Amino acid sequence: MRLRWDVVIIGAGAAGCATAIALLQQLPNLSVLLLERRNGMSQPFRIGETLPPQTMLLLQQLKLSESFLARGDLPALGTRSIWGNTRINEYPFWYSCYGHGWHIDRTSFDDWIVQQAEDAGATVFFGATAAGTPEYRHGWHLTVEGVTASPVTLETSLVVDASGRGGRFCRRLGMHTDKFDKLTSIFRFYPAETNDTECSDESFTLVESGETGWWYSARLPQGQWIAALMTDSDLARNQGMLSEIEWLNALARTRLTRTRFEKKVPLTPLQAMPAHSQRLQQFCGPGWYAVGDAASVFDPLSSLGIFKALRHGLLVSYAIRDELQNRPDTIQKYQYLLESEFKQYRQMHRQYYQLEKRFMQAPFWQRRQEDSSAEAV
C-alpha cells in the first residue's frame, strides 16, 4: 500500500471529490487520496437538495456536465414563496441563462461524484478516518484507522479538510469555529403520487415564513416529498416542535405548505438536523486547506450547499497548484476569497431575513432583525 501521497483529502463528499477532480485535471500525475468514513458507496440517509441553475457552470468547469445530465435528475423550475407579505411570489428559473435547476437524490449524487473522482485518477479509502492529533514535520504524518487491521501512518505534503460541518481535521489543529445562529431543520418525508413533474406545481420549491420560523418543501426523486420546519433549536425544544402534534399544528397554520401535505400520510417520523450558519475563523494554513461545509456552512435558504462545495473544490485546486509551483501568497489568496464569499453571504442573509416584518414579536424573527455577532463554539 502506498504510504506517501501528494495530497490527502479528508471526506469524499461533493467538496472533497470536486477538489480531487479539479486537481487531477490540472496536474494528472499527482497522487490524490480521499479518506471517507462511510463504508462503501451508498450511505443510509441524506436529505435531498435542490441545485440552482448556475451549478451547471461549475459542472462544466469540472467537465462533469454531460455525466450529470445523463443521471436524469428531476427538473426544478423555480421557487415560490410567501415571505415578508401575504403575496405568493414566484421566481421561475427559466429566466436564468442556465435553464432549470434540479431536485437531486443526495445519496445517489454523492455516489456519482465519488465515481467521477475515481475515474479522474483519485484513490478512495472507504471506512477510513484520520485519528489523533495531526503532526507536521516537513509534511503531514496522519494516523489513519480502518484501512488495515491496525492503524497506518500516511505522509503527505498537503491536507484538504472536506469532512463537512464537523471539520474534523481543522478542529484537531485547534482551529476555532464561529456559529451565527441556532437554526435546526425538523423534517419528514411524504409520498409523491404523480410522476408529472415536467411542468407542474410539483417542480417548484416552496418557501413559506411563519411565526415559528419558515417552511421548506420540495419534490424529491424516488417518489418522495420533503417537508421541513426551520426554527431555532432552543425554540423547538421550548415550543415542543419535535413532537408530532405541535409540528402538525404549525404546519396547519401555513397557507400553501399545508395544501401540499394535508391529504398525504407521512412515510417517516420527524427527524432533526442542525442547519445553523458557521465558519472557520481561519480557512487555511501551512500545508492545509478547508473546503465545503468544513470551511463554512450557509443557511439552507440560500440553496447553495452543493454549489459552494463545487466552487471551493475549484478554488482550492488553483491554490494547491500554485503552492506546488512555488507561487507566492497562495494561502493568503485562498483565505481572502473565502472571507469575501462569507461576507457577501452574511449580507444577503441579513437582508433577506429582515424583509419579514409580520412576526416581529416572535423570538425567531426578533433575533434576525438584529445584526447579531457570531458566537464562538
Short mmCIF file of C-alpha atoms in Angstrom, two decimals:
data_model
loop_
_atom_site.label_atom_id
_atom_site.label_comp_id
_atom_site.label_asym_id
_atom_site.label_seq_id
_atom_site.Cartn_x
_atom_site.Cartn_y
_atom_site.Cartn_z
CA MET A 1 0.00 0.00 0.00
CA ARG A 2 1.23 3.45 -0.88
CA LEU A 3 2.18 5.37 2.27
CA ARG A 4 3.20 8.68 0.67
CA TRP A 5 0.67 10.88 -1.15
CA ASP A 6 0.94 14.31 -2.72
CA VAL A 7 -2.49 15.37 -1.42
CA VAL A 8 -4.79 13.73 1.15
CA ILE A 9 -8.42 14.87 1.19
CA ILE A 10 -10.44 14.05 4.31
CA GLY A 11 -14.00 13.45 3.16
CA ALA A 12 -15.36 12.20 -0.17
CA GLY A 13 -18.48 14.33 -0.44
CA ALA A 14 -19.13 16.94 -3.11
CA ALA A 15 -16.37 19.31 -1.93
CA GLY A 16 -13.72 16.62 -1.50
CA CYS A 17 -14.44 14.92 -4.81
CA ALA A 18 -14.59 18.24 -6.68
CA THR A 19 -11.18 19.09 -5.21
CA ALA A 20 -9.72 15.78 -6.40
CA ILE A 21 -11.25 16.08 -9.87
CA ALA A 22 -10.10 19.68 -10.40
CA LEU A 23 -6.59 18.90 -9.12
CA LEU A 24 -6.13 15.89 -11.38
CA GLN A 25 -7.40 17.77 -14.41
CA GLN A 26 -4.61 20.32 -13.90
CA LEU A 27 -1.91 18.01 -12.53
CA PRO A 28 -2.69 14.49 -13.78
CA ASN A 29 0.47 12.95 -12.29
CA LEU A 30 -0.49 13.98 -8.76
CA SER A 31 -1.21 11.21 -6.25
CA VAL A 32 -4.51 12.11 -4.56
CA LEU A 33 -6.13 10.12 -1.75
CA LEU A 34 -9.67 10.58 -0.41
CA LEU A 35 -10.38 9.27 3.10
CA GLU A 36 -14.09 8.57 3.57
CA ARG A 37 -15.66 7.47 6.86
CA ARG A 38 -18.66 5.70 5.33
CA ASN A 39 -18.27 2.06 4.34
CA GLY A 40 -18.85 1.68 0.62
CA MET A 41 -20.59 3.92 -1.85
CA SER A 42 -24.13 4.29 -0.54
CA GLN A 43 -24.98 5.85 2.80
CA PRO A 44 -28.14 5.10 4.74
CA PHE A 45 -29.59 8.61 4.69
CA ARG A 46 -29.05 12.06 3.20
CA ILE A 47 -31.61 14.83 2.75
CA GLY A 48 -32.36 15.66 -0.87
CA GLU A 49 -31.34 19.00 -2.27
CA THR A 50 -32.28 21.46 -4.99
CA LEU A 51 -29.45 22.63 -7.22
CA PRO A 52 -29.82 26.14 -8.69
CA PRO A 53 -29.29 26.50 -12.45
CA GLN A 54 -25.89 28.20 -12.09
CA THR A 55 -24.49 24.92 -10.75
CA MET A 56 -24.17 23.90 -14.39
CA LEU A 57 -21.36 26.44 -14.87
CA LEU A 58 -19.27 24.70 -12.20
CA LEU A 59 -20.11 21.24 -13.55
CA GLN A 60 -18.90 22.39 -16.96
CA GLN A 61 -15.64 23.68 -15.46
CA LEU A 62 -15.18 20.30 -13.78
CA LYS A 63 -16.03 18.56 -17.09
CA LEU A 64 -18.89 16.76 -15.39
CA SER A 65 -21.90 18.32 -17.13
CA GLU A 66 -22.60 15.51 -19.61
CA SER A 67 -22.33 12.81 -16.98
CA PHE A 68 -24.52 14.81 -14.60
CA LEU A 69 -27.26 15.38 -17.18
CA ALA A 70 -27.23 11.67 -18.01
CA ARG A 71 -28.34 10.98 -14.42
CA GLY A 72 -31.83 12.23 -15.27
CA ASP A 73 -32.47 14.21 -12.09
CA LEU A 74 -35.86 15.85 -11.65
CA PRO A 75 -36.10 19.36 -13.11
CA ALA A 76 -36.59 22.21 -10.64
CA LEU A 77 -38.50 25.02 -12.34
CA GLY A 78 -38.07 27.65 -9.64
CA THR A 79 -39.18 28.79 -6.20
CA ARG A 80 -42.50 30.03 -4.87
CA SER A 81 -42.53 31.86 -1.58
CA ILE A 82 -44.69 33.70 0.92
CA TRP A 83 -42.18 35.90 2.68
CA GLY A 84 -42.45 39.43 4.00
CA ASN A 85 -46.07 39.85 2.87
CA THR A 86 -49.14 37.77 2.01
CA ARG A 87 -48.47 37.62 -1.73
CA ILE A 88 -47.33 34.46 -3.45
CA ASN A 89 -44.04 35.37 -5.09
CA GLU A 90 -42.74 33.26 -7.94
CA TYR A 91 -39.13 33.09 -9.12
CA PRO A 92 -39.02 30.84 -12.19
CA PHE A 93 -35.65 29.52 -13.29
CA TRP A 94 -36.46 29.86 -16.98
CA TYR A 95 -35.22 33.45 -16.82
CA SER A 96 -31.78 32.05 -15.98
CA CYS A 97 -29.30 31.70 -18.83
CA TYR A 98 -28.52 28.22 -17.46
CA GLY A 99 -32.08 26.89 -17.71
CA HIS A 100 -33.82 24.98 -14.93
CA GLY A 101 -32.33 23.60 -11.73
CA TRP A 102 -32.54 20.05 -10.38
CA HIS A 103 -34.07 18.18 -7.46
CA ILE A 104 -31.50 15.53 -6.60
CA ASP A 105 -31.29 12.41 -4.50
CA ARG A 106 -28.29 13.33 -2.35
CA THR A 107 -27.16 9.75 -1.71
CA SER A 108 -27.19 8.99 -5.44
CA PHE A 109 -25.40 12.27 -6.20
CA ASP A 110 -22.66 11.55 -3.67
CA ASP A 111 -22.13 8.05 -5.09
CA TRP A 112 -21.95 9.53 -8.58
CA ILE A 113 -19.35 12.17 -7.75
CA VAL A 114 -17.16 9.62 -5.93
CA GLN A 115 -17.16 7.57 -9.13
CA GLN A 116 -16.18 10.67 -11.12
CA ALA A 117 -13.26 11.28 -8.75
CA GLU A 118 -12.08 7.69 -9.13
CA ASP A 119 -12.41 7.93 -12.91
CA ALA A 120 -10.26 11.08 -12.78
CA GLY A 121 -7.49 9.11 -11.06
CA ALA A 122 -8.10 9.62 -7.34
CA THR A 123 -7.91 6.77 -4.83
CA VAL A 124 -10.70 6.41 -2.27
CA PHE A 125 -10.30 4.57 1.04
CA PHE A 126 -13.76 3.82 2.45
CA GLY A 127 -14.27 3.25 6.16
CA ALA A 128 -11.12 5.28 6.84
CA THR A 129 -10.66 8.00 9.45
CA ALA A 130 -7.73 10.21 10.35
CA ALA A 131 -7.25 9.70 14.10
CA GLY A 132 -5.31 11.52 16.77
CA THR A 133 -3.57 14.88 16.50
CA PRO A 134 -2.01 15.52 13.08
CA GLU A 135 1.75 16.01 13.13
CA TYR A 136 3.58 18.36 10.77
CA ARG A 137 7.27 17.52 10.30
CA HIS A 138 8.39 18.62 6.83
CA GLY A 139 4.93 17.43 5.77
CA TRP A 140 1.97 15.78 7.47
CA HIS A 141 2.05 12.44 9.25
CA LEU A 142 -1.53 11.17 9.56
CA THR A 143 -2.57 8.20 11.63
CA VAL A 144 -5.35 6.52 9.65
CA GLU A 145 -7.68 3.86 11.01
CA GLY A 146 -9.91 1.50 9.06
CA VAL A 147 -7.60 0.89 6.08
CA THR A 148 -5.81 -2.13 7.55
CA ALA A 149 -6.24 -4.23 10.68
CA SER A 150 -4.08 -1.80 12.63
CA PRO A 151 -3.62 1.98 12.24
CA VAL A 152 -1.26 3.09 9.50
CA THR A 153 0.73 6.32 9.16
CA LEU A 154 0.39 8.16 5.86
CA GLU A 155 2.64 11.01 4.74
CA THR A 156 1.56 13.93 2.59
CA SER A 157 2.58 17.47 1.77
CA LEU A 158 -0.96 18.84 1.72
CA VAL A 159 -4.21 18.05 3.53
CA VAL A 160 -7.65 19.27 2.46
CA ASP A 161 -10.36 19.10 5.13
CA ALA A 162 -13.59 18.24 3.32
CA SER A 163 -15.11 16.43 6.30
CA GLY A 164 -18.27 18.53 6.48
CA ARG A 165 -19.76 20.63 9.24
CA GLY A 166 -17.64 18.89 11.90
CA GLY A 167 -14.35 19.92 10.26
CA ARG A 168 -12.56 17.04 11.98
CA PHE A 169 -9.03 17.80 10.79
CA CYS A 170 -9.24 21.54 11.46
CA ARG A 171 -10.64 21.03 14.94
CA ARG A 172 -7.74 18.73 15.78
CA LEU A 173 -5.42 21.51 14.67
CA GLY A 174 -7.14 23.79 17.19
CA MET A 175 -8.94 25.95 14.63
CA HIS A 176 -11.94 27.80 16.07
CA THR A 177 -15.43 27.86 14.57
CA ASP A 178 -17.83 30.81 14.74
CA LYS A 179 -21.51 29.94 14.95
CA PHE A 180 -24.04 32.58 13.89
CA ASP A 181 -27.44 31.18 14.90
CA LYS A 182 -29.24 28.11 16.26
CA LEU A 183 -31.18 27.09 13.15
CA THR A 184 -32.33 23.49 13.01
CA SER A 185 -34.39 21.55 10.49
CA ILE A 186 -37.28 19.38 11.72
CA PHE A 187 -38.43 17.36 8.74
CA ARG A 188 -40.13 14.26 7.43
CA PHE A 189 -40.84 12.62 4.10
CA TYR A 190 -44.17 12.13 2.33
CA PRO A 191 -45.09 10.02 -0.71
CA ALA A 192 -45.48 11.61 -4.13
CA GLU A 193 -48.50 10.41 -6.06
CA THR A 194 -47.63 11.51 -9.58
CA ASN A 195 -44.61 11.46 -11.86
CA ASP A 196 -45.79 14.53 -13.76
CA THR A 197 -43.00 16.91 -12.73
CA GLU A 198 -42.08 18.49 -16.04
CA CYS A 199 -44.43 21.48 -16.00
CA SER A 200 -46.41 21.26 -12.79
CA ASP A 201 -46.52 22.93 -9.41
CA GLU A 202 -44.60 19.94 -8.09
CA SER A 203 -41.44 21.17 -9.81
CA PHE A 204 -41.33 24.35 -7.71
CA THR A 205 -39.62 24.56 -4.35
CA LEU A 206 -41.89 26.23 -1.80
CA VAL A 207 -40.65 28.51 0.99
CA GLU A 208 -43.15 29.98 3.47
CA SER A 209 -42.44 32.03 6.58
CA GLY A 210 -44.47 31.70 9.76
CA GLU A 211 -44.34 32.79 13.38
CA THR A 212 -42.23 29.81 14.45
CA GLY A 213 -39.71 30.07 11.61
CA TRP A 214 -40.08 29.08 8.00
CA TRP A 215 -41.10 26.05 5.97
CA TYR A 216 -39.34 24.38 3.07
CA SER A 217 -40.88 21.75 0.82
CA ALA A 218 -39.74 20.19 -2.42
CA ARG A 219 -40.32 17.17 -4.61
CA LEU A 220 -37.50 14.63 -4.45
CA PRO A 221 -36.55 11.75 -6.73
CA GLN A 222 -37.72 8.23 -5.88
CA GLY A 223 -41.30 9.35 -5.39
CA GLN A 224 -40.96 11.46 -2.25
CA TRP A 225 -41.60 14.92 -0.86
CA ILE A 226 -39.74 16.60 1.98
CA ALA A 227 -41.45 19.00 4.38
CA ALA A 228 -39.17 20.82 6.80
CA LEU A 229 -39.74 23.38 9.53
CA MET A 230 -36.70 25.60 10.01
CA THR A 231 -36.57 27.09 13.51
CA ASP A 232 -34.04 27.59 16.30
CA SER A 233 -33.08 24.55 18.34
CA ASP A 234 -33.93 26.12 21.71
CA LEU A 235 -37.29 27.36 20.41
CA ALA A 236 -38.04 23.92 19.01
CA ARG A 237 -37.49 22.41 22.44
CA ASN A 238 -39.40 25.10 24.34
CA GLN A 239 -42.37 25.06 21.94
CA GLY A 240 -42.47 21.28 21.59
CA MET A 241 -41.85 21.33 17.84
CA LEU A 242 -40.14 17.96 18.00
CA SER A 243 -43.50 16.42 18.89
CA GLU A 244 -45.90 15.18 16.24
CA ILE A 245 -48.83 17.27 17.48
CA GLU A 246 -47.04 20.63 17.68
CA TRP A 247 -45.25 20.15 14.35
CA LEU A 248 -48.54 19.33 12.61
CA ASN A 249 -50.25 22.28 14.32
CA ALA A 250 -47.53 24.58 12.98
CA LEU A 251 -47.95 23.04 9.53
CA ALA A 252 -51.72 23.63 9.72
CA ARG A 253 -51.10 27.35 10.32
CA THR A 254 -49.32 27.70 6.96
CA ARG A 255 -51.14 28.78 3.84
CA LEU A 256 -49.54 26.97 0.89
CA THR A 257 -47.35 24.34 2.53
CA ARG A 258 -50.25 22.60 4.25
CA THR A 259 -52.07 22.12 0.93
CA ARG A 260 -49.17 20.01 -0.32
CA PHE A 261 -49.41 17.58 2.57
CA GLU A 262 -52.88 17.72 4.17
CA LYS A 263 -54.07 14.62 2.28
CA LYS A 264 -50.79 12.70 2.49
CA VAL A 265 -49.75 10.10 5.04
CA PRO A 266 -46.12 10.60 6.13
CA LEU A 267 -43.53 7.98 5.24
CA THR A 268 -41.23 8.73 8.16
CA PRO A 269 -41.31 10.07 11.70
CA LEU A 270 -39.97 13.54 12.46
CA GLN A 271 -36.20 13.93 12.32
CA ALA A 272 -33.98 16.88 13.24
CA MET A 273 -30.67 18.07 11.86
CA PRO A 274 -28.55 21.18 12.57
CA ALA A 275 -28.85 23.89 9.92
CA HIS A 276 -27.06 26.85 11.54
CA SER A 277 -24.61 29.10 9.73
CA GLN A 278 -20.99 28.80 10.76
CA ARG A 279 -17.45 29.39 9.54
CA LEU A 280 -13.90 28.64 10.48
CA GLN A 281 -12.03 31.67 11.73
CA GLN A 282 -9.14 30.55 9.52
CA PHE A 283 -9.78 28.72 6.23
CA CYS A 284 -6.23 27.57 5.51
CA GLY A 285 -2.68 27.48 6.80
CA PRO A 286 0.73 25.98 6.01
CA GLY A 287 0.06 22.64 4.36
CA TRP A 288 -3.73 22.59 4.81
CA TYR A 289 -6.96 23.98 3.37
CA ALA A 290 -10.64 23.66 4.32
CA VAL A 291 -13.41 23.34 1.73
CA GLY A 292 -17.18 22.99 1.63
CA ASP A 293 -19.01 22.78 4.95
CA ALA A 294 -15.73 22.20 6.77
CA ALA A 295 -14.89 25.80 5.85
CA SER A 296 -18.32 27.45 6.06
CA VAL A 297 -21.97 26.47 6.27
CA PHE A 298 -24.70 28.58 4.66
CA ASP A 299 -28.35 28.80 5.68
CA PRO A 300 -30.48 26.30 3.66
CA LEU A 301 -32.46 29.32 2.46
CA SER A 302 -29.56 30.06 0.11
CA SER A 303 -29.80 26.66 -1.69
CA LEU A 304 -26.04 26.95 -2.24
CA GLY A 305 -24.70 23.96 -0.33
CA ILE A 306 -23.52 21.85 -3.27
CA PHE A 307 -22.80 24.92 -5.38
CA LYS A 308 -20.42 26.17 -2.69
CA ALA A 309 -18.85 22.73 -2.34
CA LEU A 310 -18.05 22.53 -6.06
CA ARG A 311 -16.81 26.12 -6.12
CA HIS A 312 -14.48 25.51 -3.18
CA GLY A 313 -13.13 22.42 -4.92
CA LEU A 314 -12.18 24.51 -7.94
CA LEU A 315 -10.73 27.36 -5.86
CA VAL A 316 -8.59 25.12 -3.67
CA SER A 317 -7.29 23.24 -6.71
CA TYR A 318 -5.92 26.53 -8.07
CA ALA A 319 -4.37 27.34 -4.69
CA ILE A 320 -2.71 23.92 -4.41
CA ARG A 321 -1.45 24.09 -7.98
CA ASP A 322 0.10 27.47 -7.29
CA GLU A 323 1.59 26.27 -4.00
CA LEU A 324 3.17 23.23 -5.65
CA GLN A 325 4.60 25.54 -8.30
CA ASN A 326 6.06 27.78 -5.56
CA ARG A 327 3.96 30.81 -6.45
CA PRO A 328 3.68 33.41 -3.68
CA ASP A 329 0.77 34.22 -1.38
CA THR A 330 -1.36 31.17 -2.22
CA ILE A 331 -2.64 30.77 1.34
CA GLN A 332 -3.44 34.46 1.66
CA LYS A 333 -5.33 34.47 -1.65
CA TYR A 334 -7.47 31.49 -0.69
CA GLN A 335 -8.23 32.99 2.72
CA TYR A 336 -9.24 36.26 1.06
CA LEU A 337 -11.56 34.54 -1.44
CA LEU A 338 -13.43 32.60 1.23
CA GLU A 339 -13.55 35.64 3.54
CA SER A 340 -15.13 37.67 0.73
CA GLU A 341 -17.58 34.89 -0.08
CA PHE A 342 -18.77 34.57 3.51
CA LYS A 343 -19.05 38.32 3.97
CA GLN A 344 -21.27 38.54 0.88
CA TYR A 345 -23.36 35.62 2.11
CA ARG A 346 -23.89 37.25 5.52
CA GLN A 347 -25.04 40.49 3.89
CA MET A 348 -27.57 38.65 1.70
CA HIS A 349 -28.70 36.52 4.63
CA ARG A 350 -29.34 39.58 6.80
CA GLN A 351 -31.17 41.45 4.06
CA TYR A 352 -33.48 38.56 3.24
CA TYR A 353 -34.45 37.76 6.81
CA GLN A 354 -35.10 41.41 7.55
CA LEU A 355 -37.69 41.51 4.77
CA GLU A 356 -40.03 39.62 7.09
CA LYS A 357 -41.69 42.16 9.44
CA ARG A 358 -45.00 40.39 10.14
CA PHE A 359 -43.81 38.37 13.12
CA MET A 360 -41.72 40.95 14.95
CA GLN A 361 -42.89 39.76 18.37
CA ALA A 362 -41.80 36.17 17.76
CA PRO A 363 -38.36 35.26 19.17
CA PHE A 364 -37.21 33.62 15.93
CA TRP A 365 -37.71 36.81 13.94
CA GLN A 366 -36.61 39.20 16.68
CA ARG A 367 -33.20 37.53 16.63
CA ARG A 368 -32.91 38.06 12.89
CA GLN A 369 -33.82 41.72 12.93
CA GLU A 370 -30.54 42.45 14.66
CA ASP A 371 -27.01 42.38 13.30
CA SER A 372 -26.08 39.51 15.56
CA SER A 373 -22.43 38.79 16.13
CA ALA A 374 -21.07 35.27 15.99
CA GLU A 375 -20.80 33.01 18.99
CA ALA A 376 -17.52 31.15 19.36
CA VAL A 377 -18.10 27.41 19.71
#
